Amino acid sequence: MCGIVGYIGRRNAVPLVVEGLKRLEYRGYDSFGVATADGRINIIKKQGRISESCVDPLLLKGCMGIGHTRWATHGVPNDVNAHPHTSCNGDIAIVHNGIIENYSEIKRSLTAEGHTFLSDTDSEVVAHLIEKYYNGDILQAVFSAVLHLKGSYALLVICSSEKRVIAARKSSPLVIGEGDAEMFASSDMTPVLEYTRKIIFLEDGDVADIRDSKVTIYNNKEPVERKSELVEWDFESAKKGGFDHFMQKEIFEQPDVFFNSFNIEIPEKAVADLKKASQITVVACGTSYHAGMMFRYMMEKYCKIPVRVEIASEYMNFNPCKNSVMFAVTQSGETADTLAALRSAKNENCITFAITNVLGSSVTRSADHVLYTRAGPEISVAATKSFTAQLAVLLKIVSCLCNDDIEVEISGMHPVIEEALLYDAEPAALICRDAASLFFIGRGIFYPVSLEGALKMKEITYIHAEGYAAGELKHGPFSLLCEETPVIALCIKDDSYPVMMSNIKEVKARGAPVIGIGSAGDIDLEEICDFYIPLPKSSEISEIINASVILQMLAYKTAVLLGRDIDKPRNLAKSVTVI
Ligand code: M6R
């Protein structure tokens, strides 16, 4: 779960690689490094964030370079464990994203052959393995080395005496950008889009020989053709555009994102496969899992089709989905747990759907059908607009299968989401800021909304927050309630309203302050809560979306008050490519 960038062309590689790494910091940000080759390998690598450091382009020269921003898996974040790693003679440098599962075995045998290792990482073995096979041609050496690697890798390799960057991919993303007499390689396309929109998505097993004006791609050592795709995402959308944080910007993009995502076309063959489904299984992690849970409520309510929703990493422990339909919901399309669950469903003859935001991501290579959310690049580690986009696509599926009324309901929602965005969450955030712990409660579809609200809050504020089914709080967690544990209650005027009101009273009777989020004009709710947040008046679906949006803003404002590192919360990375 790291980011890698490579460049070869006519310009100084260093500023390009450094800027590219800054855009990939969402993938990891505990240390970084850059290497160039100009007859010899030059390296700078350090613990810390590249966005907060200064890499002097004059210290490293060369029109060919590679770089890395790290999320530690093997070895603590420090200068030595930072990438690039080099061969014993210092002539070969590599950067790696992924995990080399058999690195201990390789390290033992290379050590016995006389290689000396400096770091605690799994990745360093790759540099030494390539050195072992190097005989004047770095491409051939990489071909030989990758045969020994088990696990996952996106690799970039340079050699002091050759003018080429070698890239190799297995189960970790890697794209190549084709510029004008210059080439880029990167974990995703965001660092490349400023220079070119012609992107090649490497496939598993591909090894690419990248020269300044040409790339040759091999699989099993045989040349293969990989056509470049013209990517629509623009570079501007990956910038903050006047907002203080990417998260804030992404929250504000949601009205458009919702509509663009709802308006996708679902291909006829996909609709036909969906119509055959007597049961649907959804696998996902984190925020995407919550979107999956919400889909279950909608599907069962409108279409009466049973939906099973599993946390992807737990999916293996239950009976597999057999001969039916599986949805893998994943913003990045690279989440290892979700990919593993999807692959196992394929082995059980399931028809698989990927719902993802990233063109060409790994999940799109594995699934039978791909439905793209139209959120655009999401940079903040905390998922916001991608969640709304997933809900929109999932709603589109419900609408397509069994309820055209949704389309009508949705048509008037744009201004209603905009109205929710005007809400000033600061007074409520002031209550949350001083909390020892927070509970988010709801019933029905507002239960997963509350789970998502709690996830957002804990992720970016570091305040312990738990989402609970409102009826479940009395079965244990009541013992935790006190003045320091505010409860955020989602209490909308639907069928569960009367019991929800009772739950709020029970909470109040135990001394916990309540922030009630409910339908506009609900005087009863306003009266019993310590703080009341009215949702703009509209339809049921808009209340679901707006409650989610307001919880995102509440988490955001609380994190601002606490001075947290909002877009890059500690210990996290956006794309979780390890199991
Ligand atoms: O890319 P994915 O949707 O598969 O990612 C799944 C989770 O890692 C992700 O939603 C995570 O929970 C978010 N950072 C939460 O804001």
mmCIF file of C-alpha atoms and ligand atoms in Angstrom, residues 284-289 329-335 338 380-384 386 390 452 455-456 459 572-576, ligand 1:
data_model
loop_
_atom_site.group_PDB
_atom_site.id
_atom_site.type_symbol
_atom_site.label_atom_id
_atom_site.label_comp_id
_atom_site.label_asym_id
_atom_site.label_seq_id
_atom_site.Cartn_x
_atom_site.Cartn_y
_atom_site.Cartn_z
ATOM 1 C CA ALA A 284 -16.875 -4.740 0.536
ATOM 2 C CA CYS A 285 -14.823 -3.085 3.269
ATOM 3 C CA GLY A 286 -15.201 0.042 5.382
ATOM 4 C CA THR A 287 -17.337 2.738 3.837
ATOM 5 C CA SER A 288 -18.090 0.617 0.781
ATOM 6 C CA TYR A 289 -19.409 -2.073 3.120
ATOM 7 C CA VAL A 329 -18.147 -2.578 -4.079
ATOM 8 C CA THR A 330 -14.837 -0.754 -3.914
ATOM 9 C CA GLN A 331 -13.897 2.849 -4.580
ATOM 10 C CA SER A 332 -10.276 2.095 -5.402
ATOM 11 C CA GLY A 333 -10.862 -1.238 -7.106
ATOM 12 C CA GLU A 334 -7.658 -2.395 -5.432
ATOM 13 C CA THR A 335 -8.761 -3.496 -1.951
ATOM 14 C CA THR A 338 -12.564 -7.424 -1.714
ATOM 15 C CA SER A 380 -8.813 12.371 0.991
ATOM 16 C CA VAL A 381 -8.298 9.089 2.812
ATOM 17 C CA ALA A 382 -11.781 9.406 4.300
ATOM 18 C CA ALA A 383 -14.310 8.316 1.705
ATOM 19 C CA THR A 384 -17.157 10.794 1.180
ATOM 20 C CA SER A 386 -17.318 7.895 -3.414
ATOM 21 C CA GLN A 390 -21.848 4.090 -4.716
ATOM 22 C CA GLU A 452 -20.734 5.285 8.434
ATOM 23 C CA LEU A 455 -16.434 5.471 10.976
ATOM 24 C CA LYS A 456 -15.909 8.947 9.547
ATOM 25 C CA GLU A 459 -11.100 7.960 11.277
ATOM 26 C CA LEU A 572 -4.081 4.874 7.419
ATOM 27 C CA ALA A 573 -3.836 4.712 3.671
ATOM 28 C CA LYS A 574 -6.556 5.121 1.120
ATOM 29 C CA SER A 575 -5.964 2.029 -0.895
ATOM 30 C CA VAL A 576 -5.582 -1.092 1.249
HETATM 31 O O1 M6R B 1 -11.375 1.366 -2.020
HETATM 32 P P1 M6R B 1 -12.378 0.676 -1.170
HETATM 33 O O2 M6R B 1 -13.730 1.245 -1.283
HETATM 34 O O3 M6R B 1 -12.410 -0.815 -1.387
HETATM 35 O O4 M6R B 1 -11.883 0.911 0.318
HETATM 36 C C1 M6R B 1 -12.507 0.288 1.398
HETATM 37 C C2 M6R B 1 -12.101 0.925 2.709
HETATM 38 O O5 M6R B 1 -10.740 0.797 2.924
HETATM 39 C C3 M6R B 1 -12.482 2.413 2.758
HETATM 40 O O6 M6R B 1 -13.832 2.603 2.493
HETATM 41 C C4 M6R B 1 -12.167 3.008 4.148
HETATM 42 O O7 M6R B 1 -12.999 2.446 5.101
HETATM 43 C C5 M6R B 1 -12.325 4.534 4.088
HETATM 44 N N1 M6R B 1 -11.061 5.161 4.321
HETATM 45 C C6 M6R B 1 -13.270 5.066 5.106
HETATM 46 O O8 M6R B 1 -13.399 6.456 4.999
#
